[in-house]
Amino acid sequence: MMLAVAPLMAQAKLNVVATTGDFGSIAKAVGGDKVDVITLARPTEDPHFVDAKPSFIVKLNRADAIVEGGAELEIGWLPPLLDGARNNKLESGKPGHIACNVGIQLLEVPSTLDRSKGDIHAAGNPHFMTDPMNARIVAQHIADAFAQLDPKSADVYKANLKKFTDELDAKLAEWQKTLAPFKGQEIVAYHNSWPYFAERFGVKIDLFMEPKPGIPPTPAHLAEVITKMKEDKAHVVIVDPYLNRKTAETVARNTSAQVVDVTQFPGGVKGTEGGYIQMMDYLVNSLAKALSQK
């Protein structure tokens, strides 16, 4: 009986739960066949307001690790799930609690917390994964955590990490070259979730359809956006799957702009299902194409 059990023990995989698809896809890339990864949020779901199903508690209870943003992105729904799961492996400070913001230089850290300014985060803007250099840091962090949880497979995680970062580095050079002709150009967004992308690639994304983060657009504010777009000759509007595309279309119609469907999570838009690198490829090429059309 012991002989039959031994091979099964040797093949046991790490059960990993990721909050969102960007973290999940990198966990899969680094973990390879040594991990089973489950992602809680759907790629078309607002990461701030995920439907916290009771089944998530069961998944977390059985997990060896949780991979989360760590910068309040999931603060509205993850803490009660972790409490309900009663899994001490996932407690803050344990190797199984992988907070991806470690080592990331967060942007827009508020000097004071003022709710009148909208939905702002004390740690800074939590949408840091649209900068590939941050994805590189996250991949290293995940690889280190997996090696600590599963030391016998450390060499596998190290090799998978190298493969991922080598491809990412090559792609980043390509992406920067693709967007270089559009440095300084204005892109209009619905929600302020793109500052890291803007900083990395030299475009401007500081005009938003929301008057304040998390506050729905008003006709008066949209009129201001339209006026500013005409002044700045902005002709690209980006919108995530979970935001109101009709509002983006209205703004675009009044400015002869083009609406580009974007996502921060693999699978959120058709053509991004293959993982983080394919998603970034889609973003860069879709925006370059739209920006090149006057």
PDB file of C-alpha atoms in Angstrom:
ATOM      1  CA  MET A   1       0.000   0.000   0.000  1.00  0.00           C
ATOM      2  CA  MET A   2       2.809   2.417   0.867  1.00  0.00           C
ATOM      3  CA  LEU A   3       4.471   1.720  -2.508  1.00  0.00           C
ATOM      4  CA  ALA A   4       1.288   2.726  -4.354  1.00  0.00           C
ATOM      5  CA  VAL A   5       1.005   5.994  -2.412  1.00  0.00           C
ATOM      6  CA  ALA A   6       4.632   7.092  -2.796  1.00  0.00           C
ATOM      7  CA  PRO A   7       4.522   7.990  -6.536  1.00  0.00           C
ATOM      8  CA  LEU A   8       1.343  10.014  -5.982  1.00  0.00           C
ATOM      9  CA  MET A   9       3.036  11.947  -3.195  1.00  0.00           C
ATOM     10  CA  ALA A  10       5.962  12.720  -5.519  1.00  0.00           C
ATOM     11  CA  GLN A  11       3.626  14.144  -8.169  1.00  0.00           C
ATOM     12  CA  ALA A  12       1.647  16.430  -5.843  1.00  0.00           C
ATOM     13  CA  LYS A  13       1.290  19.883  -7.378  1.00  0.00           C
ATOM     14  CA  LEU A  14       1.041  23.199  -5.600  1.00  0.00           C
ATOM     15  CA  ASN A  15      -2.589  24.368  -5.497  1.00  0.00           C
ATOM     16  CA  VAL A  16      -2.420  28.063  -6.321  1.00  0.00           C
ATOM     17  CA  VAL A  17      -5.314  30.551  -6.279  1.00  0.00           C
ATOM     18  CA  ALA A  18      -4.807  33.875  -8.090  1.00  0.00           C
ATOM     19  CA  THR A  19      -7.186  36.784  -7.626  1.00  0.00           C
ATOM     20  CA  THR A  20      -7.025  38.044 -11.230  1.00  0.00           C
ATOM     21  CA  GLY A  21      -5.971  36.668 -14.601  1.00  0.00           C
ATOM     22  CA  ASP A  22      -2.771  38.693 -14.987  1.00  0.00           C
ATOM     23  CA  PHE A  23      -1.335  37.174 -11.807  1.00  0.00           C
ATOM     24  CA  GLY A  24      -2.806  33.779 -12.700  1.00  0.00           C
ATOM     25  CA  SER A  25      -1.188  33.655 -16.129  1.00  0.00           C
ATOM     26  CA  ILE A  26       2.246  34.557 -14.737  1.00  0.00           C
ATOM     27  CA  ALA A  27       1.838  31.976 -11.957  1.00  0.00           C
ATOM     28  CA  LYS A  28       1.129  29.364 -14.665  1.00  0.00           C
ATOM     29  CA  ALA A  29       4.124  30.471 -16.738  1.00  0.00           C
ATOM     30  CA  VAL A  30       6.469  30.258 -13.733  1.00  0.00           C
ATOM     31  CA  GLY A  31       4.907  27.170 -12.156  1.00  0.00           C
ATOM     32  CA  GLY A  32       4.522  25.126 -15.323  1.00  0.00           C
ATOM     33  CA  ASP A  33       3.426  21.543 -14.688  1.00  0.00           C
ATOM     34  CA  LYS A  34       4.349  21.804 -11.002  1.00  0.00           C
ATOM     35  CA  VAL A  35       1.308  23.913 -10.139  1.00  0.00           C
ATOM     36  CA  ASP A  36      -2.457  23.975 -10.592  1.00  0.00           C
ATOM     37  CA  VAL A  37      -3.669  27.568 -10.875  1.00  0.00           C
ATOM     38  CA  ILE A  38      -7.256  28.737 -10.316  1.00  0.00           C
ATOM     39  CA  THR A  39      -8.207  32.371 -10.987  1.00  0.00           C
ATOM     40  CA  LEU A  40     -11.113  33.854  -9.013  1.00  0.00           C
ATOM     41  CA  ALA A  41     -12.086  36.937 -11.045  1.00  0.00           C
ATOM     42  CA  ARG A  42     -13.390  36.559 -14.574  1.00  0.00           C
ATOM     43  CA  PRO A  43     -11.296  38.537 -17.110  1.00  0.00           C
ATOM     44  CA  THR A  44     -14.338  40.650 -17.988  1.00  0.00           C
ATOM     45  CA  GLU A  45     -15.096  41.474 -14.330  1.00  0.00           C
ATOM     46  CA  ASP A  46     -14.194  44.711 -12.542  1.00  0.00           C
ATOM     47  CA  PRO A  47     -11.343  43.641 -10.202  1.00  0.00           C
ATOM     48  CA  HIS A  48     -12.599  46.078  -7.561  1.00  0.00           C
ATOM     49  CA  PHE A  49     -16.028  44.430  -7.434  1.00  0.00           C
ATOM     50  CA  VAL A  50     -15.660  40.689  -7.948  1.00  0.00           C
ATOM     51  CA  ASP A  51     -18.678  38.484  -7.207  1.00  0.00           C
ATOM     52  CA  ALA A  52     -17.350  36.653  -4.121  1.00  0.00           C
ATOM     53  CA  LYS A  53     -18.945  33.225  -4.489  1.00  0.00           C
ATOM     54  CA  PRO A  54     -19.087  30.707  -1.602  1.00  0.00           C
ATOM     55  CA  SER A  55     -17.184  28.247  -3.853  1.00  0.00           C
ATOM     56  CA  PHE A  56     -14.176  30.605  -3.642  1.00  0.00           C
ATOM     57  CA  ILE A  57     -13.924  29.876   0.087  1.00  0.00           C
ATOM     58  CA  VAL A  58     -13.631  26.145  -0.657  1.00  0.00           C
ATOM     59  CA  LYS A  59     -10.900  26.816  -3.253  1.00  0.00           C
ATOM     60  CA  LEU A  60      -8.976  28.996  -0.808  1.00  0.00           C
ATOM     61  CA  ASN A  61      -9.362  26.431   1.954  1.00  0.00           C
ATOM     62  CA  ARG A  62      -7.607  23.843  -0.227  1.00  0.00           C
ATOM     63  CA  ALA A  63      -4.915  26.187  -1.569  1.00  0.00           C
ATOM     64  CA  ASP A  64      -1.197  26.113  -0.859  1.00  0.00           C
ATOM     65  CA  ALA A  65      -0.809  29.732  -2.019  1.00  0.00           C
ATOM     66  CA  ILE A  66      -2.799  32.851  -2.829  1.00  0.00           C
ATOM     67  CA  VAL A  67      -1.403  35.287  -5.427  1.00  0.00           C
ATOM     68  CA  GLU A  68      -2.942  38.744  -5.001  1.00  0.00           C
ATOM     69  CA  GLY A  69      -2.153  42.362  -5.871  1.00  0.00           C
ATOM     70  CA  GLY A  70      -1.424  43.509  -2.345  1.00  0.00           C
ATOM     71  CA  ALA A  71      -2.215  47.164  -3.088  1.00  0.00           C
ATOM     72  CA  GLU A  72      -5.928  47.218  -2.147  1.00  0.00           C
ATOM     73  CA  LEU A  73      -7.161  46.203  -5.622  1.00  0.00           C
ATOM     74  CA  GLU A  74      -9.146  43.345  -4.083  1.00  0.00           C
ATOM     75  CA  ILE A  75      -9.817  44.928  -0.676  1.00  0.00           C
ATOM     76  CA  GLY A  76     -13.591  44.996  -1.229  1.00  0.00           C
ATOM     77  CA  TRP A  77     -13.973  41.222  -1.590  1.00  0.00           C
ATOM     78  CA  LEU A  78     -10.836  39.173  -0.790  1.00  0.00           C
ATOM     79  CA  PRO A  79     -10.405  39.638   3.028  1.00  0.00           C
ATOM     80  CA  PRO A  80     -13.812  38.073   3.923  1.00  0.00           C
ATOM     81  CA  LEU A  81     -13.042  35.105   1.651  1.00  0.00           C
ATOM     82  CA  LEU A  82      -9.664  34.536   3.306  1.00  0.00           C
ATOM     83  CA  ASP A  83     -11.292  34.787   6.744  1.00  0.00           C
ATOM     84  CA  GLY A  84     -13.909  32.239   5.731  1.00  0.00           C
ATOM     85  CA  ALA A  85     -11.332  29.852   4.258  1.00  0.00           C
ATOM     86  CA  ARG A  86      -9.554  29.416   7.630  1.00  0.00           C
ATOM     87  CA  ASN A  87      -6.339  28.385   5.862  1.00  0.00           C
ATOM     88  CA  ASN A  88      -3.301  29.431   7.897  1.00  0.00           C
ATOM     89  CA  LYS A  89      -1.019  28.781   4.883  1.00  0.00           C
ATOM     90  CA  LEU A  90      -2.509  31.895   3.292  1.00  0.00           C
ATOM     91  CA  GLU A  91      -2.066  34.251   6.249  1.00  0.00           C
ATOM     92  CA  SER A  92      -0.193  37.493   5.663  1.00  0.00           C
ATOM     93  CA  GLY A  93       3.525  36.950   6.236  1.00  0.00           C
ATOM     94  CA  LYS A  94       3.385  33.229   5.402  1.00  0.00           C
ATOM     95  CA  PRO A  95       5.165  31.909   2.247  1.00  0.00           C
ATOM     96  CA  GLY A  96       1.759  30.964   0.817  1.00  0.00           C
ATOM     97  CA  HIS A  97       0.540  34.568   0.828  1.00  0.00           C
ATOM     98  CA  ILE A  98       2.104  36.100  -2.284  1.00  0.00           C
ATOM     99  CA  ALA A  99       1.445  39.862  -2.443  1.00  0.00           C
ATOM    100  CA  CYS A 100       2.553  40.982  -5.905  1.00  0.00           C
ATOM    101  CA  ASN A 101       3.151  44.644  -5.037  1.00  0.00           C
ATOM    102  CA  VAL A 102       6.352  43.749  -3.141  1.00  0.00           C
ATOM    103  CA  GLY A 103       9.239  45.539  -4.858  1.00  0.00           C
ATOM    104  CA  ILE A 104       6.937  47.612  -7.091  1.00  0.00           C
ATOM    105  CA  GLN A 105       7.246  51.407  -7.122  1.00  0.00           C
ATOM    106  CA  LEU A 106       3.567  52.367  -6.901  1.00  0.00           C
ATOM    107  CA  LEU A 107       2.392  55.559  -8.584  1.00  0.00           C
ATOM    108  CA  GLU A 108      -0.136  58.123  -7.329  1.00  0.00           C
ATOM    109  CA  VAL A 109       0.344  57.431  -3.616  1.00  0.00           C
ATOM    110  CA  PRO A 110      -2.020  59.960  -1.963  1.00  0.00           C
ATOM    111  CA  SER A 111      -0.595  62.415   0.584  1.00  0.00           C
ATOM    112  CA  THR A 112      -3.938  62.342   2.405  1.00  0.00           C
ATOM    113  CA  LEU A 113      -6.943  60.025   2.188  1.00  0.00           C
ATOM    114  CA  ASP A 114      -9.915  62.096   1.116  1.00  0.00           C
ATOM    115  CA  ARG A 115     -13.004  60.165  -0.011  1.00  0.00           C
ATOM    116  CA  SER A 116     -14.322  63.282  -1.756  1.00  0.00           C
ATOM    117  CA  LYS A 117     -11.650  62.619  -4.395  1.00  0.00           C
ATOM    118  CA  GLY A 118     -13.329  59.336  -5.330  1.00  0.00           C
ATOM    119  CA  ASP A 119     -12.146  55.752  -5.020  1.00  0.00           C
ATOM    120  CA  ILE A 120      -8.466  56.282  -4.196  1.00  0.00           C
ATOM    121  CA  HIS A 121      -6.110  53.727  -2.662  1.00  0.00           C
ATOM    122  CA  ALA A 122      -3.859  54.409   0.332  1.00  0.00           C
ATOM    123  CA  ALA A 123      -0.965  52.355  -1.105  1.00  0.00           C
ATOM    124  CA  GLY A 124      -1.109  53.999  -4.540  1.00  0.00           C
ATOM    125  CA  ASN A 125      -2.637  53.079  -7.886  1.00  0.00           C
ATOM    126  CA  PRO A 126      -3.061  49.265  -7.832  1.00  0.00           C
ATOM    127  CA  HIS A 127      -3.202  48.715 -11.630  1.00  0.00           C
ATOM    128  CA  PHE A 128       0.555  48.223 -11.914  1.00  0.00           C
ATOM    129  CA  MET A 129       0.629  45.215 -14.233  1.00  0.00           C
ATOM    130  CA  THR A 130       0.287  47.196 -17.477  1.00  0.00           C
ATOM    131  CA  ASP A 131       3.998  48.021 -17.135  1.00  0.00           C
ATOM    132  CA  PRO A 132       5.905  44.910 -18.321  1.00  0.00           C
ATOM    133  CA  MET A 133       8.815  45.781 -16.032  1.00  0.00           C
ATOM    134  CA  ASN A 134       6.442  45.327 -13.092  1.00  0.00           C
ATOM    135  CA  ALA A 135       5.325  41.978 -14.522  1.00  0.00           C
ATOM    136  CA  ARG A 136       9.001  40.998 -14.510  1.00  0.00           C
ATOM    137  CA  ILE A 137       9.273  41.844 -10.789  1.00  0.00           C
ATOM    138  CA  VAL A 138       6.056  39.929 -10.066  1.00  0.00           C
ATOM    139  CA  ALA A 139       7.303  36.841 -11.945  1.00  0.00           C
ATOM    140  CA  GLN A 140      10.526  36.843  -9.899  1.00  0.00           C
ATOM    141  CA  HIS A 141       8.536  37.228  -6.683  1.00  0.00           C
ATOM    142  CA  ILE A 142       6.219  34.335  -7.591  1.00  0.00           C
ATOM    143  CA  ALA A 143       9.169  32.111  -8.568  1.00  0.00           C
ATOM    144  CA  ASP A 144      10.881  32.802  -5.233  1.00  0.00           C
ATOM    145  CA  ALA A 145       7.680  31.998  -3.322  1.00  0.00           C
ATOM    146  CA  PHE A 146       7.090  28.752  -5.253  1.00  0.00           C
ATOM    147  CA  ALA A 147      10.687  27.672  -4.613  1.00  0.00           C
ATOM    148  CA  GLN A 148      10.185  28.295  -0.899  1.00  0.00           C
ATOM    149  CA  LEU A 149       6.927  26.310  -0.863  1.00  0.00           C
ATOM    150  CA  ASP A 150       8.289  23.504  -3.060  1.00  0.00           C
ATOM    151  CA  PRO A 151      12.111  23.457  -2.722  1.00  0.00           C
ATOM    152  CA  LYS A 152      12.582  20.225  -4.693  1.00  0.00           C
ATOM    153  CA  SER A 153      11.207  21.956  -7.829  1.00  0.00           C
ATOM    154  CA  ALA A 154      13.204  25.184  -7.369  1.00  0.00           C
ATOM    155  CA  ASP A 155      15.289  24.567 -10.517  1.00  0.00           C
ATOM    156  CA  VAL A 156      12.132  24.129 -12.583  1.00  0.00           C
ATOM    157  CA  TYR A 157      10.706  27.433 -11.344  1.00  0.00           C
ATOM    158  CA  LYS A 158      14.024  29.157 -12.020  1.00  0.00           C
ATOM    159  CA  ALA A 159      14.142  27.807 -15.593  1.00  0.00           C
ATOM    160  CA  ASN A 160      10.507  28.750 -16.256  1.00  0.00           C
ATOM    161  CA  LEU A 161      11.145  32.226 -14.872  1.00  0.00           C
ATOM    162  CA  LYS A 162      14.102  32.708 -17.224  1.00  0.00           C
ATOM    163  CA  LYS A 163      12.050  31.582 -20.212  1.00  0.00           C
ATOM    164  CA  PHE A 164       9.243  34.003 -19.319  1.00  0.00           C
ATOM    165  CA  THR A 165      11.497  36.997 -18.598  1.00  0.00           C
ATOM    166  CA  ASP A 166      13.638  36.419 -21.709  1.00  0.00           C
ATOM    167  CA  GLU A 167      10.503  36.492 -23.878  1.00  0.00           C
ATOM    168  CA  LEU A 168       9.146  39.496 -21.976  1.00  0.00           C
ATOM    169  CA  ASP A 169      12.414  41.442 -22.378  1.00  0.00           C
ATOM    170  CA  ALA A 170      12.489  40.768 -26.125  1.00  0.00           C
ATOM    171  CA  LYS A 171       8.847  41.793 -26.471  1.00  0.00           C
ATOM    172  CA  LEU A 172       9.294  44.954 -24.389  1.00  0.00           C
ATOM    173  CA  ALA A 173      11.963  46.208 -26.798  1.00  0.00           C
ATOM    174  CA  GLU A 174       9.576  45.473 -29.667  1.00  0.00           C
ATOM    175  CA  TRP A 175       6.621  47.166 -27.927  1.00  0.00           C
ATOM    176  CA  GLN A 176       8.627  50.304 -27.132  1.00  0.00           C
ATOM    177  CA  LYS A 177       9.705  50.533 -30.769  1.00  0.00           C
ATOM    178  CA  THR A 178       6.068  50.121 -31.915  1.00  0.00           C
ATOM    179  CA  LEU A 179       4.777  52.936 -29.676  1.00  0.00           C
ATOM    180  CA  ALA A 180       7.806  55.255 -30.020  1.00  0.00           C
ATOM    181  CA  PRO A 181       6.261  57.293 -32.902  1.00  0.00           C
ATOM    182  CA  PHE A 182       3.306  58.207 -30.647  1.00  0.00           C
ATOM    183  CA  LYS A 183       5.202  59.610 -27.648  1.00  0.00           C
ATOM    184  CA  GLY A 184       3.235  62.358 -25.922  1.00  0.00           C
ATOM    185  CA  GLN A 185      -0.040  61.575 -27.700  1.00  0.00           C
ATOM    186  CA  GLU A 186      -3.228  61.728 -25.625  1.00  0.00           C
ATOM    187  CA  ILE A 187      -5.329  58.604 -25.076  1.00  0.00           C
ATOM    188  CA  VAL A 188      -8.651  59.047 -23.270  1.00  0.00           C
ATOM    189  CA  ALA A 189      -9.647  56.385 -20.715  1.00  0.00           C
ATOM    190  CA  TYR A 190     -12.820  55.657 -18.811  1.00  0.00           C
ATOM    191  CA  HIS A 191     -11.143  54.911 -15.451  1.00  0.00           C
ATOM    192  CA  ASN A 192      -7.707  55.876 -14.124  1.00  0.00           C
ATOM    193  CA  SER A 193      -6.137  52.441 -14.417  1.00  0.00           C
ATOM    194  CA  TRP A 194      -3.436  53.091 -17.020  1.00  0.00           C
ATOM    195  CA  PRO A 195      -0.725  55.328 -15.465  1.00  0.00           C
ATOM    196  CA  TYR A 196       1.885  52.544 -15.496  1.00  0.00           C
ATOM    197  CA  PHE A 197       1.301  51.814 -19.187  1.00  0.00           C
ATOM    198  CA  ALA A 198       1.452  55.539 -19.954  1.00  0.00           C
ATOM    199  CA  GLU A 199       4.719  56.033 -18.083  1.00  0.00           C
ATOM    200  CA  ARG A 200       6.425  52.991 -19.611  1.00  0.00           C
ATOM    201  CA  PHE A 201       5.469  53.782 -23.207  1.00  0.00           C
ATOM    202  CA  GLY A 202       5.524  57.581 -23.161  1.00  0.00           C
ATOM    203  CA  VAL A 203       1.885  58.240 -24.030  1.00  0.00           C
ATOM    204  CA  LYS A 204      -0.510  60.490 -22.078  1.00  0.00           C
ATOM    205  CA  ILE A 205      -3.522  58.889 -20.364  1.00  0.00           C
ATOM    206  CA  ASP A 206      -4.704  61.581 -17.961  1.00  0.00           C
ATOM    207  CA  LEU A 207      -8.132  62.501 -19.325  1.00  0.00           C
ATOM    208  CA  PHE A 208     -10.951  60.315 -17.972  1.00  0.00           C
ATOM    209  CA  MET A 209     -14.665  59.882 -18.586  1.00  0.00           C
ATOM    210  CA  GLU A 210     -15.141  59.415 -14.829  1.00  0.00           C
ATOM    211  CA  PRO A 211     -15.009  62.832 -13.090  1.00  0.00           C
ATOM    212  CA  LYS A 212     -13.329  61.080 -10.140  1.00  0.00           C
ATOM    213  CA  PRO A 213     -12.193  57.440  -9.806  1.00  0.00           C
ATOM    214  CA  GLY A 214     -15.242  55.219  -9.355  1.00  0.00           C
ATOM    215  CA  ILE A 215     -17.742  58.074  -9.862  1.00  0.00           C
ATOM    216  CA  PRO A 216     -20.026  57.581 -12.921  1.00  0.00           C
ATOM    217  CA  PRO A 217     -19.676  60.116 -15.749  1.00  0.00           C
ATOM    218  CA  THR A 218     -22.031  63.107 -15.765  1.00  0.00           C
ATOM    219  CA  PRO A 219     -23.187  64.959 -18.910  1.00  0.00           C
ATOM    220  CA  ALA A 220     -21.383  68.110 -17.727  1.00  0.00           C
ATOM    221  CA  HIS A 221     -18.104  66.266 -17.215  1.00  0.00           C
ATOM    222  CA  LEU A 222     -18.358  64.472 -20.568  1.00  0.00           C
ATOM    223  CA  ALA A 223     -18.885  67.836 -22.268  1.00  0.00           C
ATOM    224  CA  GLU A 224     -15.611  69.006 -20.684  1.00  0.00           C
ATOM    225  CA  VAL A 225     -13.858  65.833 -21.861  1.00  0.00           C
ATOM    226  CA  ILE A 226     -15.106  66.370 -25.423  1.00  0.00           C
ATOM    227  CA  THR A 227     -13.891  69.994 -25.427  1.00  0.00           C
ATOM    228  CA  LYS A 228     -10.468  68.988 -24.090  1.00  0.00           C
ATOM    229  CA  MET A 229     -10.179  66.139 -26.623  1.00  0.00           C
ATOM    230  CA  LYS A 230     -10.799  68.588 -29.474  1.00  0.00           C
ATOM    231  CA  GLU A 231      -8.179  70.975 -28.065  1.00  0.00           C
ATOM    232  CA  ASP A 232      -5.605  68.180 -27.672  1.00  0.00           C
ATOM    233  CA  LYS A 233      -6.579  66.483 -30.962  1.00  0.00           C
ATOM    234  CA  ALA A 234      -7.082  63.241 -29.012  1.00  0.00           C
ATOM    235  CA  HIS A 235      -8.646  60.611 -31.246  1.00  0.00           C
ATOM    236  CA  VAL A 236      -8.399  57.353 -29.279  1.00  0.00           C
ATOM    237  CA  VAL A 237     -10.700  56.308 -26.425  1.00  0.00           C
ATOM    238  CA  ILE A 238     -10.010  53.098 -24.495  1.00  0.00           C
ATOM    239  CA  VAL A 239     -12.605  51.124 -22.552  1.00  0.00           C
ATOM    240  CA  ASP A 240     -12.379  47.954 -20.443  1.00  0.00           C
ATOM    241  CA  PRO A 241     -14.957  45.141 -20.848  1.00  0.00           C
ATOM    242  CA  TYR A 242     -16.685  45.898 -17.527  1.00  0.00           C
ATOM    243  CA  LEU A 243     -17.139  49.629 -18.168  1.00  0.00           C
ATOM    244  CA  ASN A 244     -19.866  51.410 -20.156  1.00  0.00           C
ATOM    245  CA  ARG A 245     -18.900  51.219 -23.832  1.00  0.00           C
ATOM    246  CA  LYS A 246     -21.897  53.346 -24.875  1.00  0.00           C
ATOM    247  CA  THR A 247     -20.467  56.292 -22.941  1.00  0.00           C
ATOM    248  CA  ALA A 248     -17.137  55.827 -24.728  1.00  0.00           C
ATOM    249  CA  GLU A 249     -18.969  55.646 -28.082  1.00  0.00           C
ATOM    250  CA  THR A 250     -20.840  58.882 -27.332  1.00  0.00           C
ATOM    251  CA  VAL A 251     -17.581  60.705 -26.584  1.00  0.00           C
ATOM    252  CA  ALA A 252     -15.939  59.208 -29.683  1.00  0.00           C
ATOM    253  CA  ARG A 253     -18.866  60.161 -31.921  1.00  0.00           C
ATOM    254  CA  ASN A 254     -18.581  63.804 -30.819  1.00  0.00           C
ATOM    255  CA  THR A 255     -14.836  63.965 -31.452  1.00  0.00           C
ATOM    256  CA  SER A 256     -14.372  61.702 -34.492  1.00  0.00           C
ATOM    257  CA  ALA A 257     -12.344  59.435 -32.223  1.00  0.00           C
ATOM    258  CA  GLN A 258     -11.969  55.666 -32.308  1.00  0.00           C
ATOM    259  CA  VAL A 259     -12.989  53.387 -29.417  1.00  0.00           C
ATOM    260  CA  VAL A 260     -10.448  50.643 -28.663  1.00  0.00           C
ATOM    261  CA  ASP A 261     -11.498  47.718 -26.471  1.00  0.00           C
ATOM    262  CA  VAL A 262      -8.751  47.046 -23.942  1.00  0.00           C
ATOM    263  CA  THR A 263      -8.181  44.697 -21.032  1.00  0.00           C
ATOM    264  CA  GLN A 264      -5.729  44.260 -18.182  1.00  0.00           C
ATOM    265  CA  PHE A 265      -6.535  40.561 -17.855  1.00  0.00           C
ATOM    266  CA  PRO A 266      -5.786  37.781 -20.350  1.00  0.00           C
ATOM    267  CA  GLY A 267      -9.030  36.708 -22.026  1.00  0.00           C
ATOM    268  CA  GLY A 268     -10.821  39.996 -21.324  1.00  0.00           C
ATOM    269  CA  VAL A 269     -10.820  40.849 -25.036  1.00  0.00           C
ATOM    270  CA  LYS A 270     -10.726  38.426 -27.966  1.00  0.00           C
ATOM    271  CA  GLY A 271      -7.122  37.706 -28.943  1.00  0.00           C
ATOM    272  CA  THR A 272      -5.715  37.968 -25.407  1.00  0.00           C
ATOM    273  CA  GLU A 273      -6.484  34.451 -24.161  1.00  0.00           C
ATOM    274  CA  GLY A 274      -2.898  33.201 -24.454  1.00  0.00           C
ATOM    275  CA  GLY A 275      -1.554  34.889 -21.316  1.00  0.00           C
ATOM    276  CA  TYR A 276       0.115  38.076 -20.128  1.00  0.00           C
ATOM    277  CA  ILE A 277       2.532  38.533 -23.049  1.00  0.00           C
ATOM    278  CA  GLN A 278      -0.177  37.979 -25.671  1.00  0.00           C
ATOM    279  CA  MET A 279      -2.401  40.452 -23.812  1.00  0.00           C
ATOM    280  CA  MET A 280       0.287  43.147 -23.811  1.00  0.00           C
ATOM    281  CA  ASP A 281       0.965  42.416 -27.483  1.00  0.00           C
ATOM    282  CA  TYR A 282      -2.714  43.048 -28.237  1.00  0.00           C
ATOM    283  CA  LEU A 283      -2.746  46.302 -26.219  1.00  0.00           C
ATOM    284  CA  VAL A 284       0.362  47.744 -27.835  1.00  0.00           C
ATOM    285  CA  ASN A 285      -0.558  46.812 -31.401  1.00  0.00           C
ATOM    286  CA  SER A 286      -4.232  47.848 -31.096  1.00  0.00           C
ATOM    287  CA  LEU A 287      -3.274  51.246 -29.670  1.00  0.00           C
ATOM    288  CA  ALA A 288      -0.495  51.801 -32.225  1.00  0.00           C
ATOM    289  CA  LYS A 289      -2.926  51.029 -35.043  1.00  0.00           C
ATOM    290  CA  ALA A 290      -5.567  53.426 -33.644  1.00  0.00           C
ATOM    291  CA  LEU A 291      -3.040  56.198 -32.912  1.00  0.00           C
ATOM    292  CA  SER A 292      -1.687  55.986 -36.474  1.00  0.00           C
ATOM    293  CA  GLN A 293      -5.115  56.729 -37.957  1.00  0.00           C
ATOM    294  CA  LYS A 294      -5.727  60.471 -38.112  1.00  0.00           C
TER     295      LYS A 294
END
